[in-house]
Each structure stands twice: as C-alpha cells, then as structure tokens.
Amino acid sequence: MAVDLPLVPKTKRAAGEPCCEPIVYPDVDRAQALRMAEVAKALGDPVRLQLVDVLRKHAGKVCVCELVPLFDISQPTLSHHLKKLREAGIVDSERRGLWAYYYVLPDALQELTTWLS
C-alpha cells in the first residue's frame, strides 16, 4: 500500500529564532554547576576517591603518615592528591609539627549528594 506524502518546500526561520521550546530547564544554576563540577573533577581520580573514603570513615583527623601505607604511591604524589582535594574544598588539614592531619569537611559533599539523589 503506497502512501502519498505531500512535498512542501523548506522554509528558513529567522536568525536567532529557536526551532522549538525546551522541554526541561536545569534546576542547577551556573554557579552551582561550576562548584559541583569542581568537586566531581577532584573525585574523578581513583586515589582521591579512596582518600575521601578513608577520611570520611575515620573518626577525627588522619595523619598523612597513616595514609601513605594505604596506597601504592609515593608520599609526594599522595600530598599532590590531598592538595587537589583541599583546593576543591572537600578536605582540609591541620599542621602539627612536621605532620599534616587531614579530614573531610562536613558539608563538602552535601550539595553533590543532594543533587545525585
């Protein structure tokens, strides 16, 4: 059974005129999106994700000397990962003499967690 479809010439829409209306708008504003992307990027490395997991589970602050044996990386590399997590606002540290003690900031992951759930 053949169907005859009428051929209609294409018409161009005016410059800047949208082809259709958006169905859904984002709930996250630009500033929130940038913040969550920064956190997600920092957590995008397996070592950093594991570091946050260890720090999150620990009751209190953890000395960097306790973290080094947990990973198959050098202490300077571990410090680099901790620095990236600090810059993203996920963890913070406190110096005691020669050692730095790290901990997860309580509300650091709340915004991302709320959005993901």
mmCIF file with all atom_site columns, C-alpha atoms in Angstrom:
data_model
loop_
_atom_site.group_PDB
_atom_site.id
_atom_site.type_symbol
_atom_site.label_atom_id
_atom_site.label_alt_id
_atom_site.label_comp_id
_atom_site.label_asym_id
_atom_site.label_entity_id
_atom_site.label_seq_id
_atom_site.pdbx_PDB_ins_code
_atom_site.Cartn_x
_atom_site.Cartn_y
_atom_site.Cartn_z
_atom_site.occupancy
_atom_site.B_iso_or_equiv
_atom_site.pdbx_formal_charge
_atom_site.auth_seq_id
_atom_site.auth_comp_id
_atom_site.auth_asym_id
_atom_site.auth_atom_id
_atom_site.pdbx_PDB_model_num
ATOM 1   C CA . MET A 1 1   ? 0.000  0.000  0.000  1.00 0.00 ? 1   MET A CA 1
ATOM 2   C CA . ALA A 1 2   ? 1.600  3.249  -1.137 1.00 0.00 ? 2   ALA A CA 1
ATOM 3   C CA . VAL A 1 3   ? 1.267  6.446  0.837  1.00 0.00 ? 3   VAL A CA 1
ATOM 4   C CA . ASP A 1 4   ? 1.420  9.779  -0.909 1.00 0.00 ? 4   ASP A CA 1
ATOM 5   C CA . LEU A 1 5   ? 3.270  12.382 1.118  1.00 0.00 ? 5   LEU A CA 1
ATOM 6   C CA . PRO A 1 6   ? 2.962  15.967 0.011  1.00 0.00 ? 6   PRO A CA 1
ATOM 7   C CA . LEU A 1 7   ? 6.278  17.640 -0.648 1.00 0.00 ? 7   LEU A CA 1
ATOM 8   C CA . VAL A 1 8   ? 6.442  21.074 0.910  1.00 0.00 ? 8   VAL A CA 1
ATOM 9   C CA . PRO A 1 9   ? 9.386  23.364 0.271  1.00 0.00 ? 9   PRO A CA 1
ATOM 10  C CA . LYS A 1 10  ? 11.581 24.034 3.304  1.00 0.00 ? 10  LYS A CA 1
ATOM 11  C CA . THR A 1 11  ? 11.347 27.435 4.884  1.00 0.00 ? 11  THR A CA 1
ATOM 12  C CA . LYS A 1 12  ? 14.126 29.061 6.820  1.00 0.00 ? 12  LYS A CA 1
ATOM 13  C CA . ARG A 1 13  ? 13.446 30.505 10.229 1.00 0.00 ? 13  ARG A CA 1
ATOM 14  C CA . ALA A 1 14  ? 14.708 33.950 11.099 1.00 0.00 ? 14  ALA A CA 1
ATOM 15  C CA . ALA A 1 15  ? 18.206 34.265 12.547 1.00 0.00 ? 15  ALA A CA 1
ATOM 16  C CA . GLY A 1 16  ? 18.157 33.718 16.294 1.00 0.00 ? 16  GLY A CA 1
ATOM 17  C CA . GLU A 1 17  ? 14.699 32.195 16.275 1.00 0.00 ? 17  GLU A CA 1
ATOM 18  C CA . PRO A 1 18  ? 14.665 28.862 18.140 1.00 0.00 ? 18  PRO A CA 1
ATOM 19  C CA . CYS A 1 19  ? 13.409 25.780 16.341 1.00 0.00 ? 19  CYS A CA 1
ATOM 20  C CA . CYS A 1 20  ? 11.403 24.648 19.362 1.00 0.00 ? 20  CYS A CA 1
ATOM 21  C CA . GLU A 1 21  ? 10.821 25.362 23.044 1.00 0.00 ? 21  GLU A CA 1
ATOM 22  C CA . PRO A 1 22  ? 12.954 23.494 25.614 1.00 0.00 ? 22  PRO A CA 1
ATOM 23  C CA . ILE A 1 23  ? 11.126 20.656 27.343 1.00 0.00 ? 23  ILE A CA 1
ATOM 24  C CA . VAL A 1 24  ? 13.136 20.794 30.581 1.00 0.00 ? 24  VAL A CA 1
ATOM 25  C CA . TYR A 1 25  ? 15.144 23.552 32.219 1.00 0.00 ? 25  TYR A CA 1
ATOM 26  C CA . PRO A 1 26  ? 18.100 22.927 34.571 1.00 0.00 ? 26  PRO A CA 1
ATOM 27  C CA . ASP A 1 27  ? 17.451 23.171 38.316 1.00 0.00 ? 27  ASP A CA 1
ATOM 28  C CA . VAL A 1 28  ? 21.121 23.919 38.946 1.00 0.00 ? 28  VAL A CA 1
ATOM 29  C CA . ASP A 1 29  ? 22.260 27.458 38.278 1.00 0.00 ? 29  ASP A CA 1
ATOM 30  C CA . ARG A 1 30  ? 25.630 28.200 36.659 1.00 0.00 ? 30  ARG A CA 1
ATOM 31  C CA . ALA A 1 31  ? 27.481 28.860 39.939 1.00 0.00 ? 31  ALA A CA 1
ATOM 32  C CA . GLN A 1 32  ? 26.197 25.626 41.499 1.00 0.00 ? 32  GLN A CA 1
ATOM 33  C CA . ALA A 1 33  ? 27.079 23.690 38.357 1.00 0.00 ? 33  ALA A CA 1
ATOM 34  C CA . LEU A 1 34  ? 30.630 25.054 38.400 1.00 0.00 ? 34  LEU A CA 1
ATOM 35  C CA . ARG A 1 35  ? 31.032 24.144 42.088 1.00 0.00 ? 35  ARG A CA 1
ATOM 36  C CA . MET A 1 36  ? 29.660 20.617 41.634 1.00 0.00 ? 36  MET A CA 1
ATOM 37  C CA . ALA A 1 37  ? 31.829 20.108 38.542 1.00 0.00 ? 37  ALA A CA 1
ATOM 38  C CA . GLU A 1 38  ? 34.908 21.142 40.542 1.00 0.00 ? 38  GLU A CA 1
ATOM 39  C CA . VAL A 1 39  ? 34.056 18.604 43.265 1.00 0.00 ? 39  VAL A CA 1
ATOM 40  C CA . ALA A 1 40  ? 33.256 15.883 40.720 1.00 0.00 ? 40  ALA A CA 1
ATOM 41  C CA . LYS A 1 41  ? 36.517 16.562 38.864 1.00 0.00 ? 41  LYS A CA 1
ATOM 42  C CA . ALA A 1 42  ? 38.511 16.285 42.099 1.00 0.00 ? 42  ALA A CA 1
ATOM 43  C CA . LEU A 1 43  ? 36.771 12.989 42.884 1.00 0.00 ? 43  LEU A CA 1
ATOM 44  C CA . GLY A 1 44  ? 37.369 11.734 39.333 1.00 0.00 ? 44  GLY A CA 1
ATOM 45  C CA . ASP A 1 45  ? 40.687 10.171 40.265 1.00 0.00 ? 45  ASP A CA 1
ATOM 46  C CA . PRO A 1 46  ? 40.530 6.715  41.920 1.00 0.00 ? 46  PRO A CA 1
ATOM 47  C CA . VAL A 1 47  ? 43.194 7.572  44.519 1.00 0.00 ? 47  VAL A CA 1
ATOM 48  C CA . ARG A 1 48  ? 41.349 10.756 45.516 1.00 0.00 ? 48  ARG A CA 1
ATOM 49  C CA . LEU A 1 49  ? 38.077 8.893  45.770 1.00 0.00 ? 49  LEU A CA 1
ATOM 50  C CA . GLN A 1 50  ? 39.726 6.318  48.032 1.00 0.00 ? 50  GLN A CA 1
ATOM 51  C CA . LEU A 1 51  ? 41.346 9.066  50.116 1.00 0.00 ? 51  LEU A CA 1
ATOM 52  C CA . VAL A 1 52  ? 37.978 10.717 50.709 1.00 0.00 ? 52  VAL A CA 1
ATOM 53  C CA . ASP A 1 53  ? 36.508 7.322  51.592 1.00 0.00 ? 53  ASP A CA 1
ATOM 54  C CA . VAL A 1 54  ? 39.237 6.681  54.197 1.00 0.00 ? 54  VAL A CA 1
ATOM 55  C CA . LEU A 1 55  ? 38.996 10.188 55.666 1.00 0.00 ? 55  LEU A CA 1
ATOM 56  C CA . ARG A 1 56  ? 35.190 10.065 55.723 1.00 0.00 ? 56  ARG A CA 1
ATOM 57  C CA . LYS A 1 57  ? 35.173 6.763  57.641 1.00 0.00 ? 57  LYS A CA 1
ATOM 58  C CA . HIS A 1 58  ? 37.823 7.836  60.146 1.00 0.00 ? 58  HIS A CA 1
ATOM 59  C CA . ALA A 1 59  ? 36.638 9.434  63.364 1.00 0.00 ? 59  ALA A CA 1
ATOM 60  C CA . GLY A 1 60  ? 38.802 12.535 63.536 1.00 0.00 ? 60  GLY A CA 1
ATOM 61  C CA . LYS A 1 61  ? 41.851 13.765 61.720 1.00 0.00 ? 61  LYS A CA 1
ATOM 62  C CA . VAL A 1 62  ? 44.229 11.403 59.933 1.00 0.00 ? 62  VAL A CA 1
ATOM 63  C CA . CYS A 1 63  ? 47.960 11.972 59.739 1.00 0.00 ? 63  CYS A CA 1
ATOM 64  C CA . VAL A 1 64  ? 49.451 11.830 56.259 1.00 0.00 ? 64  VAL A CA 1
ATOM 65  C CA . CYS A 1 65  ? 51.925 9.247  57.623 1.00 0.00 ? 65  CYS A CA 1
ATOM 66  C CA . GLU A 1 66  ? 48.945 6.913  58.221 1.00 0.00 ? 66  GLU A CA 1
ATOM 67  C CA . LEU A 1 67  ? 47.687 7.387  54.651 1.00 0.00 ? 67  LEU A CA 1
ATOM 68  C CA . VAL A 1 68  ? 50.947 6.643  52.798 1.00 0.00 ? 68  VAL A CA 1
ATOM 69  C CA . PRO A 1 69  ? 50.972 2.870  53.543 1.00 0.00 ? 69  PRO A CA 1
ATOM 70  C CA . LEU A 1 70  ? 47.411 2.515  52.230 1.00 0.00 ? 70  LEU A CA 1
ATOM 71  C CA . PHE A 1 71  ? 48.360 3.438  48.662 1.00 0.00 ? 71  PHE A CA 1
ATOM 72  C CA . ASP A 1 72  ? 50.981 2.220  46.215 1.00 0.00 ? 72  ASP A CA 1
ATOM 73  C CA . ILE A 1 73  ? 52.223 5.753  45.520 1.00 0.00 ? 73  ILE A CA 1
ATOM 74  C CA . SER A 1 74  ? 54.960 7.970  46.927 1.00 0.00 ? 74  SER A CA 1
ATOM 75  C CA . GLN A 1 75  ? 54.343 10.469 49.713 1.00 0.00 ? 75  GLN A CA 1
ATOM 76  C CA . PRO A 1 76  ? 54.786 13.482 47.370 1.00 0.00 ? 76  PRO A CA 1
ATOM 77  C CA . THR A 1 77  ? 52.184 12.025 44.975 1.00 0.00 ? 77  THR A CA 1
ATOM 78  C CA . LEU A 1 78  ? 49.798 11.410 47.861 1.00 0.00 ? 78  LEU A CA 1
ATOM 79  C CA . SER A 1 79  ? 50.337 15.007 49.013 1.00 0.00 ? 79  SER A CA 1
ATOM 80  C CA . HIS A 1 80  ? 49.533 16.198 45.477 1.00 0.00 ? 80  HIS A CA 1
ATOM 81  C CA . HIS A 1 81  ? 46.200 14.334 45.560 1.00 0.00 ? 81  HIS A CA 1
ATOM 82  C CA . LEU A 1 82  ? 45.404 15.759 49.005 1.00 0.00 ? 82  LEU A CA 1
ATOM 83  C CA . LYS A 1 83  ? 46.232 19.248 47.703 1.00 0.00 ? 83  LYS A CA 1
ATOM 84  C CA . LYS A 1 84  ? 43.746 18.809 44.835 1.00 0.00 ? 84  LYS A CA 1
ATOM 85  C CA . LEU A 1 85  ? 41.066 17.712 47.319 1.00 0.00 ? 85  LEU A CA 1
ATOM 86  C CA . ARG A 1 86  ? 41.847 20.741 49.518 1.00 0.00 ? 86  ARG A CA 1
ATOM 87  C CA . GLU A 1 87  ? 41.627 23.096 46.531 1.00 0.00 ? 87  GLU A CA 1
ATOM 88  C CA . ALA A 1 88  ? 38.204 21.647 45.673 1.00 0.00 ? 88  ALA A CA 1
ATOM 89  C CA . GLY A 1 89  ? 37.057 22.277 49.245 1.00 0.00 ? 89  GLY A CA 1
ATOM 90  C CA . ILE A 1 90  ? 36.467 18.600 50.015 1.00 0.00 ? 90  ILE A CA 1
ATOM 91  C CA . VAL A 1 91  ? 39.117 18.135 52.696 1.00 0.00 ? 91  VAL A CA 1
ATOM 92  C CA . ASP A 1 92  ? 41.094 20.402 54.959 1.00 0.00 ? 92  ASP A CA 1
ATOM 93  C CA . SER A 1 93  ? 44.213 19.929 57.023 1.00 0.00 ? 93  SER A CA 1
ATOM 94  C CA . GLU A 1 94  ? 45.805 20.974 60.268 1.00 0.00 ? 94  GLU A CA 1
ATOM 95  C CA . ARG A 1 95  ? 49.563 21.136 60.820 1.00 0.00 ? 95  ARG A CA 1
ATOM 96  C CA . ARG A 1 96  ? 51.032 19.633 63.976 1.00 0.00 ? 96  ARG A CA 1
ATOM 97  C CA . GLY A 1 97  ? 54.778 19.956 63.970 1.00 0.00 ? 97  GLY A CA 1
ATOM 98  C CA . LEU A 1 98  ? 56.138 18.232 60.864 1.00 0.00 ? 98  LEU A CA 1
ATOM 99  C CA . TRP A 1 99  ? 52.925 16.376 60.057 1.00 0.00 ? 99  TRP A CA 1
ATOM 100 C CA . ALA A 1 100 ? 49.667 17.378 58.440 1.00 0.00 ? 100 ALA A CA 1
ATOM 101 C CA . TYR A 1 101 ? 46.396 15.865 59.635 1.00 0.00 ? 101 TYR A CA 1
ATOM 102 C CA . TYR A 1 102 ? 43.566 15.658 57.105 1.00 0.00 ? 102 TYR A CA 1
ATOM 103 C CA . TYR A 1 103 ? 39.810 15.460 57.477 1.00 0.00 ? 103 TYR A CA 1
ATOM 104 C CA . VAL A 1 104 ? 36.735 15.712 55.244 1.00 0.00 ? 104 VAL A CA 1
ATOM 105 C CA . LEU A 1 105 ? 34.837 18.980 55.532 1.00 0.00 ? 105 LEU A CA 1
ATOM 106 C CA . PRO A 1 106 ? 31.359 18.109 56.882 1.00 0.00 ? 106 PRO A CA 1
ATOM 107 C CA . ASP A 1 107 ? 29.265 19.856 54.210 1.00 0.00 ? 107 ASP A CA 1
ATOM 108 C CA . ALA A 1 108 ? 31.719 19.484 51.323 1.00 0.00 ? 108 ALA A CA 1
ATOM 109 C CA . LEU A 1 109 ? 29.858 16.695 49.532 1.00 0.00 ? 109 LEU A CA 1
ATOM 110 C CA . GLN A 1 110 ? 26.329 17.595 50.651 1.00 0.00 ? 110 GLN A CA 1
ATOM 111 C CA . GLU A 1 111 ? 25.400 19.652 47.577 1.00 0.00 ? 111 GLU A CA 1
ATOM 112 C CA . LEU A 1 112 ? 26.616 16.956 45.184 1.00 0.00 ? 112 LEU A CA 1
ATOM 113 C CA . THR A 1 113 ? 24.981 14.193 47.240 1.00 0.00 ? 113 THR A CA 1
ATOM 114 C CA . THR A 1 114 ? 21.641 16.029 47.326 1.00 0.00 ? 114 THR A CA 1
ATOM 115 C CA . TRP A 1 115 ? 21.701 16.591 43.583 1.00 0.00 ? 115 TRP A CA 1
ATOM 116 C CA . LEU A 1 116 ? 22.618 12.966 42.816 1.00 0.00 ? 116 LEU A CA 1
ATOM 117 C CA . SER A 1 117 ? 19.809 11.544 44.971 1.00 0.00 ? 117 SER A CA 1
#
